[in-house]
């Protein structure tokens, strides 16, 4: 039984069946990648996990509890943090202030909303935020206006903000989309480091095969709203159905 | 000191000094000189400066921090005024219970309106608050006449009970508002050469309360709560995906700014004990939006500057009439004087709104950060000039 169990999830937008009958099990402390061509339903699936969309059928269980019908902030409090395709950070605030916000709203065992209570312990919050920025190698940028940073730095900050909450499951939606090669490699290194150093489960949606094959423990291939196959990266690379449906030449290159 | 950083403490000190010496600063021209009409140092106007300053400071906590643009804040001002006048009618002429009741009632009222309006954001929120304010205005104007006295406005009468005070003075008049015996209208005049400076008890009470309000606003801006409000303005999606429900934060900001508005309304009634429905009209709500944006939304001092600026224009420019203009231009030949006066008179007197509108357009276009940004630019220019002067001076030495 995995930490995240998706059973028979279906979602229809008007005449379009975005998700057919998706079954997915993400094992604890693993990196699970979901790949598939454009329009395969990857983002729809992710939105169903975080409460942005409610599936028409099926169930989504996180750690034995259903996430369906909960708002995004409640699902986050259960221990699921999400990194967006375009980095969602507080652009008007400095890097340090960005990091302080998830530190106020940190999960410890059960989630406590202590934004107002924390007035008395602001120093403590600052220390936590600085420690996290140091982990992310961003301490020297802490006074920078976060909107003025590069895409890669914004992504790094966003991942750091998610980690500051100590989530049990980190969802990444195309974390290297629109990034330069150097930034992509930095992001891969960062994610590898997170995987090694923390007790965390990562589910990742990605187009870039290089990223997927260097990180994932298991891969699910999604096509036209249904899972085609699920297996380890090595097996996926050689799988004839997958090659035909999606990978083509890019797998050979990777 | 006071839990503030040095920069904020300096700002607080500067504002305090300006407010204390306002009767001198606003009266730069001798009383009998031609420029005396530009003097603004009389009690009535100075009171309005600080009261609208409080109103704008409170509005800025909502608009400047969270970005939620309320078009109905005058409703809270009106509610505060009505509450205060009722306190004068029923309890006593002391301003303190009146102000306290004004703040409490407007806070409750803001909680009700905020709870409903904050279900939406952006333009829908603005429209909802506007609708509520107009509804309040109409209620006050007609439906709730027993409480508000309709279009006449709520006034003190000789039949009011005033449980802890007196119904009428020994000479048979309506008693005046006071602060534990100190009458709000009490004014000392200091004649110094050609100048006459007026020190009014009501003004200094308002000024003291404004300083407290300003101090609280600085603390809110610098607190984690303020950080959270700025985060609401910046990115609500990220806040939601950080496990935070933004509603309690925005509602708290809305109620706080509503209480500031109620405080301003209570003070208005304390200076002049009457309350009318026109205080709640949408133009009054729009005025505080103008003040905040003109001064600089999201800055600490901006709203106070904006309030002073607009109130100065309203009271000084509107007093200039055709005769005054003829006096100014009488040195010119008639052929030039008459058309010049004809053009200028549209921008003064009842046409002062035109001048204000033009200035507002100029500020918003060229100084999006308001008057505060203008000040910062001038400061930077002066500093750069100072530096370049130093640089040119040091060149020969090298």
XYZ file of C-alpha atoms in Angstrom:
652
model
C 0.000 0.000 0.000
C 1.561 3.228 -1.127
C 1.361 6.623 0.538
C -0.742 7.886 -2.354
C -3.406 5.601 -3.803
C -5.352 6.720 -6.860
C -8.192 4.367 -7.765
C -10.387 4.419 -10.870
C -10.170 8.191 -11.206
C -12.043 9.673 -14.156
C -12.579 13.283 -15.192
C -14.597 14.593 -18.098
C -14.586 18.153 -19.454
C -17.705 18.450 -21.616
C -17.162 16.013 -24.451
C -13.532 15.347 -23.627
C -12.654 12.399 -21.412
C -9.476 13.875 -19.860
C -8.910 10.971 -17.488
C -10.361 7.561 -18.210
C -9.712 5.095 -15.468
C -6.500 5.926 -13.679
C -5.018 3.638 -11.052
C -1.780 4.692 -9.477
C 0.094 3.754 -6.355
C 3.055 5.807 -5.169
C 5.293 3.994 -2.697
C 6.586 5.895 0.327
C 10.031 7.503 -0.025
C 10.254 6.828 -3.723
C 10.383 9.062 -6.766
C 7.500 8.306 -9.074
C 7.428 9.920 -12.494
C 4.351 10.344 -14.666
C 5.101 10.859 -18.316
C 3.004 11.044 -21.413
C 2.450 13.060 -24.574
C 0.660 16.411 -24.561
C -2.989 16.061 -23.659
C -2.444 12.735 -21.911
C -4.075 14.065 -18.765
C -0.980 14.514 -16.597
C -1.853 17.965 -15.312
C -5.512 17.040 -14.855
C -4.417 14.129 -12.694
C -2.186 16.384 -10.625
C -4.971 18.938 -10.177
C -7.208 16.141 -8.911
C -4.608 15.282 -6.280
C -4.310 18.786 -4.836
C -7.979 19.714 -4.745
C -8.005 22.126 -7.662
C -10.261 19.733 -9.581
C -12.654 17.156 -8.218
C -12.714 13.906 -10.231
C -16.057 12.602 -11.482
C -15.351 9.049 -10.401
C -12.887 7.135 -8.269
C -11.005 7.890 -5.085
C -7.728 9.521 -4.088
C -6.308 8.394 -0.753
C -3.308 9.993 0.901
C -1.918 8.114 3.874
C -5.249 6.325 4.380
C -7.380 9.489 4.164
C -9.407 10.716 1.215
C -8.362 14.050 -0.254
C -11.525 14.472 -2.277
C -13.784 17.362 -1.323
C -11.050 19.166 0.584
C -9.762 22.618 -0.341
C -6.163 23.056 -1.553
C -5.048 24.462 1.809
C -6.556 21.550 3.712
C -4.844 19.060 1.414
C -1.588 20.920 1.909
C -2.038 20.621 5.655
C -2.284 16.839 5.220
C 1.296 16.957 3.963
C 1.156 17.433 0.202
C 3.114 20.335 -1.256
C 3.018 21.291 -4.892
C 5.535 22.922 -7.214
C 3.915 24.579 -10.208
C 4.866 24.568 -13.853
C 5.457 28.317 -13.723
C 7.040 29.041 -10.327
C 4.398 30.390 -7.941
C 6.282 32.567 -5.489
C 5.543 35.887 -3.797
C 7.015 38.157 -6.451
C 6.545 41.381 -4.465
C 8.479 40.083 -1.473
C 12.153 39.436 -0.876
C 13.594 35.929 -0.947
C 13.841 35.884 2.835
C 10.214 36.983 3.271
C 9.149 34.338 0.768
C 10.819 31.684 2.854
C 9.428 32.996 6.138
C 5.819 32.417 5.090
C 5.937 28.605 4.826
C 7.981 28.636 8.036
C 5.072 30.293 9.839
C 2.751 27.683 8.435
C 4.976 24.716 9.092
C 3.700 21.245 9.660
C 4.868 19.643 12.829
C 3.162 16.302 13.187
C -0.243 17.769 12.691
C -0.360 21.073 10.909
C -0.665 24.190 12.995
C -1.699 27.504 11.608
C 0.418 29.778 13.703
C 0.748 32.865 11.558
C -0.613 35.134 14.270
C 0.725 33.262 17.252
C 4.177 33.486 15.746
C 4.351 37.202 16.495
C 6.214 36.303 19.660
C 8.602 33.877 17.998
C 9.641 35.826 14.940
C 13.334 35.329 15.666
C 12.900 31.578 15.658
C 11.078 31.734 12.327
C 13.891 33.828 10.860
C 16.462 31.237 11.935
C 14.434 28.442 10.333
C 14.035 30.403 7.122
C 17.744 31.194 6.980
C 18.644 27.550 7.558
C 16.356 26.519 4.709
C 17.812 29.164 2.384
C 21.259 27.890 3.250
C 20.193 24.358 2.322
C 18.980 25.723 -0.993
C 22.254 27.625 -1.526
C 20.352 30.897 -1.672
C 21.415 32.596 1.527
C 23.400 35.303 -0.251
C 20.298 36.174 -2.304
C 18.024 36.650 0.690
C 17.576 40.406 0.260
C 16.800 40.125 -3.437
C 13.386 40.927 -4.825
C 12.178 37.450 -5.740
C 10.514 38.508 -9.008
C 13.861 39.701 -10.363
C 15.550 36.292 -10.135
C 16.165 33.826 -12.978
C 13.704 31.044 -13.691
C 16.044 28.496 -12.156
C 16.425 30.482 -8.926
C 12.672 30.996 -8.698
C 12.188 27.247 -9.065
C 14.824 26.587 -6.421
C 13.113 29.019 -4.052
C 9.719 27.446 -4.714
C 11.036 23.970 -3.993
C 12.682 25.300 -0.832
C 9.416 26.895 0.270
C 7.629 23.580 -0.211
C 10.317 21.704 1.721
C 10.218 24.205 4.591
C 6.808 22.803 5.402
C 8.318 19.319 5.729
C 5.752 17.703 3.451
C 5.451 13.939 3.121
C 4.649 14.126 -0.564
C 6.130 16.657 -2.979
C 4.359 17.068 -6.311
C 6.340 18.593 -9.131
C 4.636 19.744 -12.328
C 7.263 19.917 -15.077
C 9.903 21.444 -12.796
C 12.345 22.094 -15.637
C 9.916 23.470 -18.222
C 11.257 26.509 -20.023
C 14.663 26.296 -18.372
C 18.149 26.612 -19.776
C 20.264 23.427 -19.782
C 22.433 24.588 -16.891
C 19.378 25.418 -14.776
C 17.855 22.038 -15.645
C 20.986 20.234 -14.459
C 21.030 22.271 -11.266
C 17.417 21.350 -10.631
C 18.162 17.649 -11.195
C 21.047 17.839 -8.732
C 18.845 19.614 -6.205
C 16.115 16.995 -6.504
C 18.657 14.162 -6.195
C 20.006 15.793 -3.077
C 16.504 16.132 -1.622
C 15.783 12.485 -2.406
C 18.907 11.360 -0.579
C 18.751 13.652 2.429
C 15.064 13.740 3.305
C 12.284 11.290 4.112
C 10.089 12.407 1.313
C 8.018 10.945 -1.475
C 8.243 12.735 -4.791
C 5.756 12.528 -7.646
C 6.961 14.266 -10.768
C 5.376 15.108 -14.094
C 7.971 15.759 -16.749
C 8.512 16.086 -20.458
C 12.288 16.007 -20.352
C 13.383 12.345 -20.540
C 16.824 13.202 -19.227
C 15.254 14.471 -16.008
C 12.911 11.501 -15.677
C 15.520 8.822 -16.192
C 18.030 10.422 -13.860
C 15.552 10.701 -10.962
C 12.685 8.239 -11.082
C 12.419 4.943 -9.237
C 9.211 4.082 -11.043
C 7.546 5.516 -14.110
C 3.909 5.556 -15.165
C 3.216 6.252 -18.794
C -0.075 7.994 -19.395
C -1.717 8.132 -22.828
C -5.144 9.520 -23.647
C -6.189 9.636 -20.012
C -5.318 6.053 -19.112
C -2.106 4.516 -17.760
C -0.382 2.565 -20.530
C 2.236 0.860 -18.420
C 3.984 1.241 -15.070
C 7.478 -0.042 -14.398
C 11.086 0.800 -13.502
C 12.997 3.210 -15.777
C 15.109 0.470 -17.360
C 12.088 -1.586 -18.310
C 10.248 1.481 -19.586
C 13.120 2.378 -21.863
C 12.896 -1.010 -23.544
C 9.138 -1.356 -23.566
C 7.937 -1.591 -27.169
C 4.492 -0.140 -26.484
C 5.956 2.899 -24.795
C 8.516 3.465 -27.514
C 5.762 3.372 -30.037
C 3.343 5.594 -28.146
C 5.599 8.233 -26.800
C 9.330 7.956 -26.456
C 10.388 7.510 -30.023
C 13.974 8.562 -30.485
C 14.343 10.566 -27.273
C 14.705 7.434 -25.118
C 17.612 6.247 -27.216
C 19.233 9.653 -26.820
C 18.793 9.551 -23.053
C 12.445 52.025 21.232
C 8.695 51.272 21.148
C 9.548 48.080 19.281
C 10.424 50.003 16.128
C 13.495 50.005 13.938
C 15.459 53.228 13.658
C 14.058 54.190 10.260
C 10.438 53.806 11.405
C 11.158 55.617 14.641
C 12.564 58.565 12.685
C 9.448 58.613 10.530
C 7.229 58.536 13.604
C 9.260 61.386 15.119
C 9.023 63.493 11.972
C 5.253 62.998 11.766
C 4.904 63.825 15.462
C 6.891 67.041 15.017
C 4.863 68.055 11.962
C 1.616 67.405 13.790
C 2.635 69.250 16.963
C 3.899 72.310 15.102
C 1.169 72.243 12.456
C -0.389 75.530 13.684
C 2.940 77.236 12.819
C 3.788 75.251 9.685
C 0.373 75.727 8.111
C 0.357 79.465 8.866
C 3.389 80.756 6.999
C 1.809 84.065 5.913
C 0.931 87.048 8.132
C -2.793 87.356 8.833
C -3.313 90.597 6.894
C -1.118 89.815 3.889
C -2.513 88.990 0.435
C -1.215 85.421 0.790
C -3.152 84.820 4.012
C -5.802 82.893 2.138
C -3.255 80.133 1.574
C -2.916 79.682 5.318
C -4.432 76.436 6.507
C -3.637 76.736 10.183
C -7.120 77.202 11.526
C -8.629 74.600 13.898
C -11.444 73.333 11.696
C -9.178 72.507 8.771
C -6.338 71.092 10.882
C -8.818 68.754 12.569
C -9.951 67.580 9.158
C -6.329 66.964 8.097
C -5.666 64.560 10.946
C -9.107 62.914 10.934
C -8.883 62.120 7.228
C -5.294 61.089 7.885
C -6.610 58.415 10.266
C -9.220 57.366 7.716
C -6.586 56.981 4.992
C -4.111 55.185 7.277
C -6.789 52.609 8.014
C -7.790 52.287 4.378
C -4.168 51.693 3.495
C -3.987 48.698 5.853
C -6.571 47.015 3.646
C -5.725 48.375 0.198
C -2.002 48.936 0.578
C -1.241 45.575 2.158
C -3.768 43.103 0.766
C -4.587 44.903 -2.487
C -8.335 44.549 -1.876
C -9.833 47.811 -3.136
C -12.870 48.687 -1.039
C -15.216 51.271 -2.480
C -17.400 51.388 0.598
C -15.254 52.606 3.440
C -17.282 55.768 3.936
C -20.052 53.547 5.315
C -17.877 52.779 8.338
C -17.060 56.447 8.748
C -20.773 57.228 8.781
C -21.578 54.431 11.210
C -18.869 55.765 13.508
C -20.326 59.266 13.356
C -23.873 58.113 14.111
C -22.669 55.968 17.032
C -20.727 58.866 18.505
C -23.638 61.296 18.222
C -25.945 58.772 19.888
C -23.479 58.494 22.725
C -23.564 62.304 23.102
C -27.349 62.206 23.113
C -27.742 59.370 25.588
C -24.690 59.208 27.838
C -22.576 62.321 28.160
C -20.718 64.934 26.178
C -17.362 63.321 26.966
C -15.743 62.278 23.672
C -14.026 59.124 24.982
C -17.097 56.846 25.335
C -18.355 58.201 22.014
C -15.113 57.325 20.235
C -14.975 53.876 21.832
C -18.547 53.085 20.782
C -17.838 54.396 17.265
C -14.875 52.031 16.908
C -16.756 49.003 18.254
C -19.899 49.485 16.177
C -18.010 50.166 12.966
C -15.837 47.106 13.658
C -18.925 44.901 13.974
C -20.401 46.464 10.861
C -17.144 45.865 8.972
C -17.145 42.232 10.097
C -20.605 41.725 8.605
C -19.842 43.454 5.298
C -16.356 41.972 5.073
C -17.601 38.448 5.734
C -19.865 38.654 2.698
C -17.738 40.824 0.371
C -14.498 38.894 0.900
C -16.002 35.821 -0.718
C -14.990 37.500 -3.948
C -11.812 39.278 -4.930
C -10.753 41.887 -7.472
C -13.430 43.973 -9.142
C -16.258 41.870 -7.676
C -15.095 42.681 -4.172
C -14.985 46.403 -5.026
C -18.499 46.298 -6.473
C -19.854 44.399 -3.469
C -18.419 46.915 -1.011
C -19.730 49.763 -3.171
C -23.180 48.183 -3.173
C -23.140 47.746 0.594
C -22.047 51.327 1.144
C -24.777 52.700 -1.104
C -27.259 50.472 0.677
C -26.090 51.877 4.013
C -26.370 55.401 2.632
C -29.939 54.831 1.501
C -30.860 53.151 4.765
C -29.478 56.108 6.682
C -31.110 58.589 4.336
C -34.642 57.221 4.477
C -35.437 53.796 5.916
C -33.703 54.147 9.255
C -34.933 57.685 9.914
C -35.761 56.965 13.592
C -32.060 56.213 14.183
C -30.414 58.545 11.698
C -32.927 61.390 11.444
C -32.957 60.983 7.674
C -31.894 63.812 5.411
C -31.714 66.403 8.190
C -28.969 64.470 9.876
C -28.616 63.450 13.488
C -28.211 66.433 15.817
C -28.146 67.143 19.531
C -31.279 68.637 21.044
C -32.300 70.102 24.386
C -34.499 67.052 25.055
C -31.665 64.480 24.991
C -31.361 62.573 28.282
C -27.523 62.497 28.629
C -27.640 60.185 31.650
C -24.165 61.006 32.952
C -24.122 64.613 31.833
C -26.567 67.460 31.665
C -29.464 67.858 29.252
C -28.838 71.570 28.938
C -26.287 74.012 30.304
C -27.264 76.437 33.068
C -27.695 79.134 30.440
C -30.141 76.898 28.577
C -27.901 75.923 25.630
C -26.830 72.513 24.340
C -23.609 71.463 26.125
C -20.445 71.146 24.042
C -18.245 68.095 23.545
C -15.378 67.814 25.976
C -12.516 65.607 27.079
C -13.033 65.284 30.849
C -13.985 68.947 31.062
C -11.630 70.276 28.402
C -13.874 71.706 25.720
C -13.057 70.559 22.202
C -13.651 74.029 20.781
C -11.285 75.690 23.283
C -8.705 77.648 21.302
C -5.695 79.684 22.388
C -4.516 82.347 19.967
C -0.915 83.441 19.921
C -0.287 86.760 18.167
C 3.283 87.149 17.053
C 3.979 90.201 14.964
C 1.677 89.995 11.961
C 1.012 86.309 12.493
C -1.689 84.762 14.569
C -1.372 81.094 15.501
C -4.286 79.085 16.851
C -3.952 76.151 19.205
C -7.120 74.137 19.494
C -7.841 71.447 22.111
C -9.853 69.332 19.686
C -7.063 69.399 17.134
C -4.488 68.211 19.623
C -6.747 65.382 20.807
C -7.250 64.269 17.186
C -3.518 64.616 16.571
C -2.691 62.462 19.583
C -5.113 59.789 18.419
C -3.699 59.972 14.907
C -0.191 59.411 16.268
C -1.419 56.302 18.113
C -3.205 55.121 14.961
C -0.076 55.747 12.913
C 2.081 53.862 15.407
C -0.283 50.848 15.330
C -0.212 50.911 11.546
C 3.612 50.830 11.544
C 3.533 47.855 13.906
C 1.023 46.056 11.660
C 3.134 46.755 8.560
C 6.241 45.321 10.194
C 4.620 42.324 11.890
C 4.337 38.749 10.573
C 0.640 39.507 10.169
C 1.554 42.364 7.828
C 3.879 40.035 5.934
C 0.997 37.607 5.508
C -1.212 40.422 4.182
C 1.442 41.417 1.668
C 1.659 37.764 0.650
C -2.104 37.812 0.004
C -1.575 40.723 -2.386
C 1.366 39.041 -4.060
C 0.161 35.486 -4.685
C -2.955 33.893 -3.235
C -2.386 30.629 -5.097
C 0.912 30.033 -3.361
C -0.601 30.880 0.013
C -3.363 28.364 -0.556
C -0.807 25.729 -1.488
C 1.131 26.621 1.653
C -1.767 25.420 3.760
C -3.099 28.866 4.554
C -6.676 29.974 4.291
C -6.445 33.622 3.296
C -9.960 34.555 4.441
C -9.226 35.081 8.173
C -6.309 37.346 7.281
C -8.200 39.469 4.786
C -11.198 39.679 7.101
C -8.978 40.812 9.978
C -7.452 43.504 7.749
C -10.918 44.578 6.606
C -12.209 44.854 10.172
C -9.134 46.762 11.328
C -9.452 49.273 8.517
C -13.183 49.533 9.177
C -12.411 50.344 12.808
C -9.965 53.045 11.707
C -12.732 54.532 9.566
C -15.126 54.356 12.515
C -12.548 56.078 14.684
C -12.286 58.861 12.124
C -16.077 59.148 12.005
C -16.293 59.246 15.796
C -13.686 62.002 15.931
C -15.535 63.989 13.280
C -18.670 63.854 15.405
C -16.638 64.721 18.508
C -15.370 67.903 16.892
C -18.772 68.864 15.548
C -21.589 66.782 17.051
C -23.744 66.019 14.054
C -23.895 63.161 11.591
C -25.463 63.110 8.159
C -26.058 60.416 5.592
C -23.952 62.255 2.996
C -20.875 61.126 4.902
C -21.614 57.588 3.659
C -22.065 58.434 0.005
C -19.904 56.731 -2.588
C -18.080 59.973 -3.408
C -16.790 59.953 0.170
C -15.607 56.364 -0.303
C -13.920 57.376 -3.533
C -12.183 60.262 -1.796
C -10.262 58.005 0.552
C -9.196 55.847 -2.401
C -7.867 59.008 -4.087
C -6.055 60.064 -0.911
C -4.334 56.706 -0.551
C -3.304 56.401 -4.190
C -2.258 60.052 -4.474
C -0.069 59.771 -1.391
C 1.270 56.324 -2.200
C -0.597 53.080 -1.510
C 1.274 50.561 0.574
C 3.613 53.168 2.091
C 3.369 54.241 5.697
C 3.289 57.999 5.312
C 1.631 58.188 1.882
C -2.014 58.131 2.968
C -1.424 60.922 5.502
C 0.200 63.074 2.823
C -2.585 62.297 0.377
C -5.261 63.187 2.915
C -3.555 66.492 3.723
C -3.066 67.283 0.045
C -6.684 66.689 -0.942
C -8.155 68.447 2.084
C -5.902 71.450 1.502
C -7.080 71.713 -2.080
C -10.696 71.228 -1.133
C -10.600 74.025 1.407
C -8.089 76.500 0.004
C -8.539 76.301 -3.756
C -12.298 76.266 -3.463
C -12.170 79.640 -1.708
C -10.435 81.466 -4.553
C -13.063 83.252 -6.646
C -13.220 85.596 -9.594
C -12.543 88.704 -7.510
C -9.378 87.233 -6.081
C -8.189 86.299 -9.559
C -8.825 89.847 -10.815
C -6.751 91.140 -7.920
C -3.885 88.812 -8.861
C -3.868 89.668 -12.523
C -4.820 93.354 -12.325
C -1.334 94.488 -13.321
C -1.876 92.968 -16.769
C -3.650 94.858 -19.576
C -7.400 94.242 -19.736
C -7.184 92.335 -23.028
C -5.018 89.710 -21.385
C -6.465 89.874 -17.893
C -10.048 89.020 -18.825
C -9.320 85.830 -20.800
C -6.716 84.753 -18.259
C -9.208 85.120 -15.432
C -11.843 83.338 -17.515
C -9.541 80.335 -17.943
C -8.253 80.320 -14.392
C -11.641 80.602 -12.719
C -12.579 77.159 -14.036
C -9.768 75.650 -12.013
C -10.552 77.338 -8.703
C -13.627 77.922 -6.618
C -16.211 75.252 -7.326
C -13.942 74.067 -10.138
C -11.240 72.864 -7.751
C -12.147 69.286 -8.652
C -10.757 69.989 -12.118
C -7.391 70.963 -10.667
C -7.429 67.951 -8.384
C -8.318 65.666 -11.282
C -5.463 67.008 -13.395
C -3.011 66.645 -10.539
C -4.250 63.124 -9.848
C -3.744 62.181 -13.483
C -0.244 63.627 -13.473
C 0.692 61.816 -10.274
C -0.693 58.458 -11.363
C 0.967 58.732 -14.785
C 4.385 59.977 -13.769
C 4.619 58.861 -10.152
C 2.796 55.538 -9.823
C 4.060 55.332 -6.247
C 2.300 58.597 -5.387
C 3.728 61.609 -3.591
C 6.030 59.328 -1.588
C 7.705 58.192 -4.794
C 8.070 61.836 -5.808
C 9.800 62.547 -2.503
C 12.075 59.543 -2.937
C 13.048 60.628 -6.453
C 13.908 64.114 -5.274
C 15.897 62.625 -2.391
C 17.841 60.375 -4.765
C 18.502 63.294 -7.123
C 19.855 65.441 -4.296
C 22.041 62.598 -3.051
C 23.396 61.860 -6.511
C 24.160 65.534 -7.055
C 25.903 65.617 -3.703
C 27.961 62.595 -4.663
C 28.902 63.919 -8.094
C 29.928 67.203 -6.518
C 32.132 65.286 -4.133
C 33.540 63.335 -7.077
C 34.418 66.473 -9.020
C 35.978 67.979 -5.936
C 38.145 64.935 -5.351
C 39.317 64.736 -8.985
C 41.921 67.528 -8.810
C 43.425 66.030 -5.677
C 44.175 62.759 -7.444
